[in-house]
Amino acid sequence: MWPLTIMARGWPHALVTNKSRLVWDLDLHGSWHCTSSWKAHSGSVWKVTWAHPEFGQVLATCSFDRTAAVWEEIPAGDGPGETARSHWIRRTNMVDSRTSVTDVKFAPRQLGLQLATSSSDGVVRIYEAPDVMNLSTWTVQYEIQAKMPISCLTWNCSFSSKHLPLLAVGSDEVAAPQGTIAGGQTSNVVIGAAKVVLYEYSENSRRWAKAESLNAVTEPVHDITFAPNFGRSYHLLAIASRDVKLVILRPLEDSTETATGLTKFSVEIAARFEDHYSVVWRVSWNITGTILASSGDDNCVRLWKANYAGVWRCVEVLRDDTGSAHTSADSELPPISTGQSGGHSYVPLSAAAAVSGSQTLVGGATKYYKLGSIKNQNQVPWH
Amino acid sequence: METLHLSSIFFSLELIFHLAEILNLDHSQTSHMVPKLQEWIQYYFNESSDLADSVIKSRDDKSPVECNPDFWPAVTGLIMTAQCKEARRLLGLHSKKETPAIRTLRQLLHSKPELQSSGGASVAINFSVQWEAWLKEVRNQLISGVFSTNQHCLELAELLAGDNKAEKLVYENSETWYKFLVTYVSYWKPTVESFRLGEIARKSMERFGMDSQMKAVDKILLALFESDLYQVIESLQEFAESGWASLHMTDLLYHAGLLSNVVGQDNKIAENLRTDLIIQFGTLLAANDCVWRTGLSYLDFAGSQGVGHINLILQSRGPKSAKDAEILLYEAGKRNLVKAERTICSVVSRQYLMEKRLGSALMWAIKGENHSLASSVAELVLREMAVNDEYSISDVLPDLGTSIISSGHLVFLVKYNEYLTKYHDGNRKEAVNILIDLITSGLAPPYFIPVLLKKSAQAAKEAVKEFNSTDLSNILGVLEELVVTAHINGTKDANSAVACLEGSEREIREVLAQSICQAEIAELAKM
């Protein structure tokens, strides 16, 4: 299933299909226009991500062709009409990887202009652009050997200076069955290694080191994302694998005095949802980290929310009503959230702020309005 | 239709909040429910008064007022809602008011004891005694048959007596179960305590067959009568979807100290609940372009989580104009969110940079204390000035203040601008001094030196008096160095400083040479 990736950053949204990229803008009247479309890589593009607007209009992409690229928007100039296409130029190509680059993410703004890429051979590279005005120069600052193929990565975004920079990576490696056990009997039990590992940056040793591996997650992981954290003492990690998992990571009190200078965490599975009854491909948080969206092979996007007592439950299900072929959708939700499934965009609005003239799809506490179909997408099976 | 729908929701919410106030917030050991409930019903359902008014207005001399088909319904309605004075007055307009039936009824209405809403047990006891006495009087009159001449009076007297026969009358004249409830307690149980209301409410609802058709409002009112505050909050959340109602109800209960009762006596959970609802509602508002600032003011009450949300919201609202940005900065400044202010300024600066409005970009970069961005923009400005004589951002520069010290480019830019301004204003001497400083200090970026040289030549032509020969020699020296360096490096770089000088190099040399002569002559003459 192609990940039709939507990453939201303020107004423009980016969509990636196959080899090309589309950037869509939402204008003042609430309609979508494709402002740009170009062939970005020579292989399938896996992911796209926006940098913080403080660095300008900047995108990064990663691809099966073993490269990652950083793009910057050049304004269109005085084009005719409002929908003059803006121009995106490639600022740099990162060719260090020997295998397909599976994920690319910018670091939180507090860390400056940094980018992490993950490859299917298990290497995570952290690049930095020392001069934020010059996007052509990126150097590899750190390399992390994860010793397993990595499918996804996520930075922890915390406004608190008490939290050290934290990265989580997930692997979609299929666990091999165990061989014989004591007594000569073959075991049919599949035992896998932990598929989610956390790395933390230690100021003392000036390097990234493994802080924790989540032994509870042993099936292949397809997506992973930290919830934006501000004001919380713990971190919240969402994992898309065979089901949707929510993990709470609490930094333990005396941890910074350990020799390694790394934080120790207590790991708690806060929730686990099998509602998709199929593989979950993508998970994504809204901008405040209070609503999680997940999409799976059942053609549905589900939204999850916790109540005041910390109990998580599904608050909305978006079903693809066109009966089109499977898609695995990625959605990132800004304050006005956007989710995507099967080529349609949904925008949740409160009943009080209703937009008229649209179809209501699913009722409930928030209503979702079909904004329109996005045409011309090539949906090619992943496997 | 939308307005009608909204106003009916608003009406229901008012009804609910008022009842919550009566039953929970206004509550003390000494207060009595019935008078308050009567007031509640009278306030929201004053159809009877309106009806009575219209009956009175439509009076004319041709027919007696009681022939008006609304007359008796009005009287009944007034009595049911315990507006006995008005009922008595209306009855006084009856053409046969002197007949025993009507006169007695009016008398009974007049002597009906009224319970004050506060006053404690002694007042209640007093009232009970009076009430019993009055009831006895009503019943005696009923037995005596004085009302037999007038069916309406009979029914109303039965109502006053709390006779079960009147229950049907009340039922038929009540539009809703809670009107029924208020009438019931007024005449059957005038000293009822609040904790019995739940039971009575259920019975009233059953009477109206509401079990199967309960609407949201009914559910909430029932929960209030039963003191099931948790149910109230939960139902309010479903009823008024935006969460405003449940939030404010929770908040009121919190401040009244009643919220912890709702969540199992746990203060922490009560606080969590309130904070959670505030954040939900606040973020909902913050997502809307019209009311986002109201959302922020809600979030101010949500503690540290609220602050975090506000920070995030302010930094992720892409400002679409300088005015937008100013508003964001105001909100951030109000709450001392320095990082947010800086981010907003940097984002605006970047936007201006995209639009090639370098002056504004510079101003905002400095405002946001983003030194690297400011420096880069200053460099862009200088490069622009180097190729374009007319280019100027002098309208922006005077406001820069002390932060220019952070960047060499900025310092240079400001100084250069100072030179231009002074020269233009006629303050040649000072201007020239600045210019000499700029050239000889080594601060000037290489691409800018030709500009300075050209300006020097121009100044030398127009105001040679202000120069001394040493300075002019130094300037010539700079020119020489530039040319020599270029020759050594080869003229590969088409954009090099020397290339920019091309053509004017000879002219500048001539002017400088002449000026040096003139200056030396002048100096010799002084000696």
CSV table of N, CA and C in Angstrom, one decimal, chain A residues 9-11 28 52-57 72-75 109 131-133 159 228 230-232 287-288 290 305-308 335-336 350-353 364-365 367, chain B residues 230 241-242 263 269 272-273 276 279-280 283-284 287-289 304-305 308-309 311-313 315-316 318 320 339 342-343 346-347 350 353-354 370 372-373 376-377:
chain,number,residue,atom,x,y,z
A,9,ARG,N,1.9,21.5,7.9
A,9,ARG,CA,2.7,22.5,8.6
A,9,ARG,C,2.0,23.8,8.3
A,10,GLY,N,1.4,24.3,9.3
A,10,GLY,CA,0.7,25.6,9.0
A,10,GLY,C,-0.3,25.4,7.9
A,11,TRP,N,-0.2,26.2,6.8
A,11,TRP,CA,-1.2,26.1,5.8
A,11,TRP,C,-0.9,25.0,4.7
A,28,LEU,N,-7.8,30.8,1.5
A,28,LEU,CA,-8.7,31.4,2.5
A,28,LEU,C,-10.1,30.9,2.4
A,52,HIS,N,10.3,23.4,10.6
A,52,HIS,CA,9.6,24.4,11.3
A,52,HIS,C,9.7,25.7,10.4
A,53,PRO,N,8.6,26.4,10.3
A,53,PRO,CA,8.5,27.6,9.4
A,53,PRO,C,9.5,28.7,9.8
A,54,GLU,N,10.1,28.6,11.0
A,54,GLU,CA,11.2,29.5,11.3
A,54,GLU,C,12.4,29.4,10.4
A,55,PHE,N,12.5,28.2,9.8
A,55,PHE,CA,13.6,28.0,8.8
A,55,PHE,C,13.2,28.3,7.4
A,56,GLY,N,12.0,28.8,7.2
A,56,GLY,CA,11.5,29.0,5.8
A,56,GLY,C,10.6,27.9,5.4
A,57,GLN,N,10.3,27.8,4.1
A,57,GLN,CA,9.4,26.8,3.6
A,57,GLN,C,10.3,25.7,3.1
A,72,GLU,N,13.6,23.5,-0.9
A,72,GLU,CA,13.2,24.8,-0.4
A,72,GLU,C,12.2,25.4,-1.5
A,73,GLU,N,11.3,26.2,-1.0
A,73,GLU,CA,10.3,26.8,-1.9
A,73,GLU,C,10.8,28.1,-2.3
A,74,ILE,N,10.8,28.4,-3.6
A,74,ILE,CA,11.1,29.7,-4.2
A,74,ILE,C,9.8,30.3,-4.6
A,75,PRO,N,9.5,31.5,-4.1
A,75,PRO,CA,8.2,32.1,-4.4
A,75,PRO,C,8.0,32.2,-5.9
A,109,ARG,N,12.5,22.2,16.8
A,109,ARG,CA,13.2,23.5,16.6
A,109,ARG,C,14.3,23.8,17.6
A,131,ASP,N,24.7,26.4,9.3
A,131,ASP,CA,24.2,27.7,9.0
A,131,ASP,C,22.8,27.6,8.5
A,132,VAL,N,21.9,28.1,9.3
A,132,VAL,CA,20.5,27.9,8.9
A,132,VAL,C,20.0,28.6,7.7
A,133,MET,N,20.9,29.6,7.2
A,133,MET,CA,20.5,30.3,6.0
A,133,MET,C,21.0,29.6,4.8
A,159,PHE,N,9.1,20.8,25.0
A,159,PHE,CA,9.5,22.2,25.2
A,159,PHE,C,10.3,22.3,26.5
A,228,PRO,N,3.5,15.4,20.8
A,228,PRO,CA,4.1,16.7,21.2
A,228,PRO,C,3.9,16.8,22.7
A,230,PHE,N,4.3,19.1,26.1
A,230,PHE,CA,4.5,20.4,26.7
A,230,PHE,C,3.7,20.3,28.0
A,231,GLY,N,4.4,20.5,29.1
A,231,GLY,CA,3.6,20.5,30.3
A,231,GLY,C,3.4,19.1,30.9
A,232,ARG,N,3.8,18.1,30.2
A,232,ARG,CA,3.6,16.7,30.7
A,232,ARG,C,4.9,16.3,31.3
A,287,ILE,N,-1.7,18.4,16.6
A,287,ILE,CA,-0.6,19.3,16.9
A,287,ILE,C,-0.5,19.5,18.5
A,288,THR,N,-1.6,19.2,19.2
A,288,THR,CA,-1.5,19.4,20.6
A,288,THR,C,-1.2,18.1,21.4
A,290,THR,N,-3.2,15.5,21.7
A,290,THR,CA,-4.3,15.0,22.4
A,290,THR,C,-5.1,14.0,21.6
A,305,LYS,N,-8.7,9.2,21.8
A,305,LYS,CA,-8.5,10.3,22.7
A,305,LYS,C,-8.6,9.8,24.1
A,306,ALA,N,-7.9,10.5,25.1
A,306,ALA,CA,-8.0,10.0,26.5
A,306,ALA,C,-8.9,11.0,27.2
A,307,ASN,N,-9.6,10.5,28.2
A,307,ASN,CA,-10.4,11.4,29.0
A,307,ASN,C,-9.5,11.8,30.2
A,308,TYR,N,-10.2,12.6,31.1
A,308,TYR,CA,-9.4,13.2,32.2
A,308,TYR,C,-8.7,12.1,33.1
A,335,PRO,N,-4.2,21.8,14.4
A,335,PRO,CA,-5.4,22.2,15.2
A,335,PRO,C,-6.7,21.9,14.5
A,336,ILE,N,-6.8,22.3,13.2
A,336,ILE,CA,-7.9,21.9,12.4
A,336,ILE,C,-7.4,20.6,11.8
A,350,SER,N,-16.2,21.3,14.9
A,350,SER,CA,-17.2,21.2,15.9
A,350,SER,C,-18.6,21.5,15.3
A,351,ALA,N,-19.6,21.0,15.9
A,351,ALA,CA,-20.9,21.3,15.4
A,351,ALA,C,-21.2,22.8,15.3
A,352,ALA,N,-20.6,23.5,16.3
A,352,ALA,CA,-20.9,24.9,16.4
A,352,ALA,C,-20.2,25.6,15.2
A,353,ALA,N,-19.1,25.1,14.8
A,353,ALA,CA,-18.4,25.9,13.7
A,353,ALA,C,-18.7,25.1,12.4
A,364,GLY,N,-21.5,12.1,15.7
A,364,GLY,CA,-20.8,11.9,17.0
A,364,GLY,C,-20.4,13.3,17.5
A,365,ALA,N,-19.5,13.3,18.4
A,365,ALA,CA,-19.1,14.5,19.1
A,365,ALA,C,-18.5,15.5,18.1
A,367,LYS,N,-18.0,16.3,13.8
A,367,LYS,CA,-18.5,15.9,12.5
A,367,LYS,C,-17.4,16.0,11.5
B,230,TYR,N,-22.7,13.7,38.4
B,230,TYR,CA,-21.9,13.0,37.3
B,230,TYR,C,-22.7,12.9,36.0
B,241,GLU,N,-22.9,20.0,22.2
B,241,GLU,CA,-21.6,19.3,21.8
B,241,GLU,C,-20.4,20.1,22.0
B,242,SER,N,-20.4,21.4,21.9
B,242,SER,CA,-19.1,22.1,22.0
B,242,SER,C,-18.5,22.0,23.3
B,263,VAL,N,-16.6,12.8,41.7
B,263,VAL,CA,-15.7,11.8,41.3
B,263,VAL,C,-15.1,11.0,42.4
B,269,ILE,N,-8.5,14.1,41.1
B,269,ILE,CA,-9.3,13.7,39.9
B,269,ILE,C,-10.2,14.8,39.5
B,272,ASN,N,-8.3,17.3,37.7
B,272,ASN,CA,-8.0,16.8,36.4
B,272,ASN,C,-9.1,16.9,35.4
B,273,LEU,N,-10.3,16.6,35.9
B,273,LEU,CA,-11.5,16.6,35.1
B,273,LEU,C,-11.7,18.1,34.6
B,276,ASP,N,-9.0,19.1,32.2
B,276,ASP,CA,-9.2,18.4,30.9
B,276,ASP,C,-10.3,19.0,30.1
B,279,ILE,N,-9.2,22.4,28.7
B,279,ILE,CA,-8.3,22.2,27.6
B,279,ILE,C,-9.0,21.8,26.3
B,280,GLN,N,-10.0,20.9,26.5
B,280,GLN,CA,-10.8,20.5,25.3
B,280,GLN,C,-11.5,21.7,24.7
B,283,THR,N,-8.9,24.5,23.3
B,283,THR,CA,-8.3,24.1,22.1
B,283,THR,C,-9.3,24.1,20.9
B,284,LEU,N,-10.5,23.8,21.2
B,284,LEU,CA,-11.6,23.8,20.2
B,284,LEU,C,-11.7,25.3,19.7
B,287,ALA,N,-8.9,26.7,17.6
B,287,ALA,CA,-8.8,26.2,16.2
B,287,ALA,C,-9.6,27.1,15.2
B,288,ASN,N,-10.4,28.0,15.8
B,288,ASN,CA,-11.3,28.8,15.0
B,288,ASN,C,-10.7,30.2,14.8
B,289,ASP,N,-10.7,30.7,13.6
B,289,ASP,CA,-10.1,31.9,13.3
B,289,ASP,C,-10.7,33.1,14.0
B,304,SER,N,-0.3,24.4,34.1
B,304,SER,CA,0.9,24.3,33.3
B,304,SER,C,0.6,23.7,31.9
B,305,GLN,N,-0.4,22.8,31.9
B,305,GLN,CA,-0.8,22.2,30.6
B,305,GLN,C,-1.4,23.3,29.7
B,308,GLY,N,1.4,25.3,28.2
B,308,GLY,CA,2.0,24.6,27.1
B,308,GLY,C,1.2,24.6,25.8
B,309,HIS,N,-0.1,24.5,26.0
B,309,HIS,CA,-1.0,24.5,24.8
B,309,HIS,C,-1.0,25.9,24.2
B,311,ASN,N,1.4,28.1,24.3
B,311,ASN,CA,2.7,28.3,23.7
B,311,ASN,C,2.7,27.7,22.3
B,312,LEU,N,2.1,26.5,22.2
B,312,LEU,CA,2.1,25.7,21.0
B,312,LEU,C,1.2,26.4,20.0
B,313,ILE,N,0.0,26.9,20.4
B,313,ILE,CA,-1.0,27.5,19.5
B,313,ILE,C,-0.4,28.8,19.0
B,315,GLN,N,2.7,29.6,18.5
B,315,GLN,CA,3.8,29.3,17.6
B,315,GLN,C,3.3,28.6,16.3
B,316,SER,N,2.2,28.0,16.3
B,316,SER,CA,1.8,27.3,15.1
B,316,SER,C,0.7,28.1,14.3
B,318,GLY,N,0.1,30.4,11.7
B,318,GLY,CA,1.0,31.2,10.8
B,318,GLY,C,0.4,32.6,10.6
B,320,LYS,N,-0.7,35.8,8.9
B,320,LYS,CA,-0.8,36.1,7.5
B,320,LYS,C,-0.5,37.6,7.2
B,339,LYS,N,9.9,32.7,24.4
B,339,LYS,CA,10.3,31.8,23.3
B,339,LYS,C,9.3,31.9,22.2
B,342,ARG,N,9.8,35.0,20.2
B,342,ARG,CA,11.0,35.0,19.3
B,342,ARG,C,10.6,34.2,18.1
B,343,THR,N,9.9,33.0,18.3
B,343,THR,CA,9.6,32.2,17.1
B,343,THR,C,8.7,32.9,16.2
B,346,SER,N,10.6,35.4,14.2
B,346,SER,CA,11.5,34.7,13.2
B,346,SER,C,10.7,34.3,12.0
B,347,VAL,N,9.5,33.7,12.3
B,347,VAL,CA,8.7,33.2,11.2
B,347,VAL,C,8.2,34.4,10.3
B,350,ARG,N,11.0,35.5,8.1
B,350,ARG,CA,11.2,34.5,7.0
B,350,ARG,C,10.2,34.8,5.9
B,353,LEU,N,11.2,37.7,4.0
B,353,LEU,CA,12.3,37.4,3.2
B,353,LEU,C,11.9,36.7,1.9
B,354,MET,N,11.0,35.8,2.0
B,354,MET,CA,10.4,35.1,0.8
B,354,MET,C,9.8,36.1,-0.1
B,370,ASN,N,16.8,37.1,16.7
B,370,ASN,CA,17.4,36.0,16.0
B,370,ASN,C,18.7,36.5,15.3
B,372,SER,N,21.4,35.3,14.0
B,372,SER,CA,21.9,34.7,12.7
B,372,SER,C,21.1,35.1,11.5
B,373,LEU,N,19.8,35.1,11.7
B,373,LEU,CA,18.9,35.5,10.7
B,373,LEU,C,19.1,37.0,10.4
B,376,SER,N,22.2,37.5,8.4
B,376,SER,CA,22.0,37.1,7.0
B,376,SER,C,21.2,38.1,6.2
B,377,VAL,N,20.2,38.6,6.8
B,377,VAL,CA,19.3,39.6,6.1
B,377,VAL,C,20.1,40.9,5.8
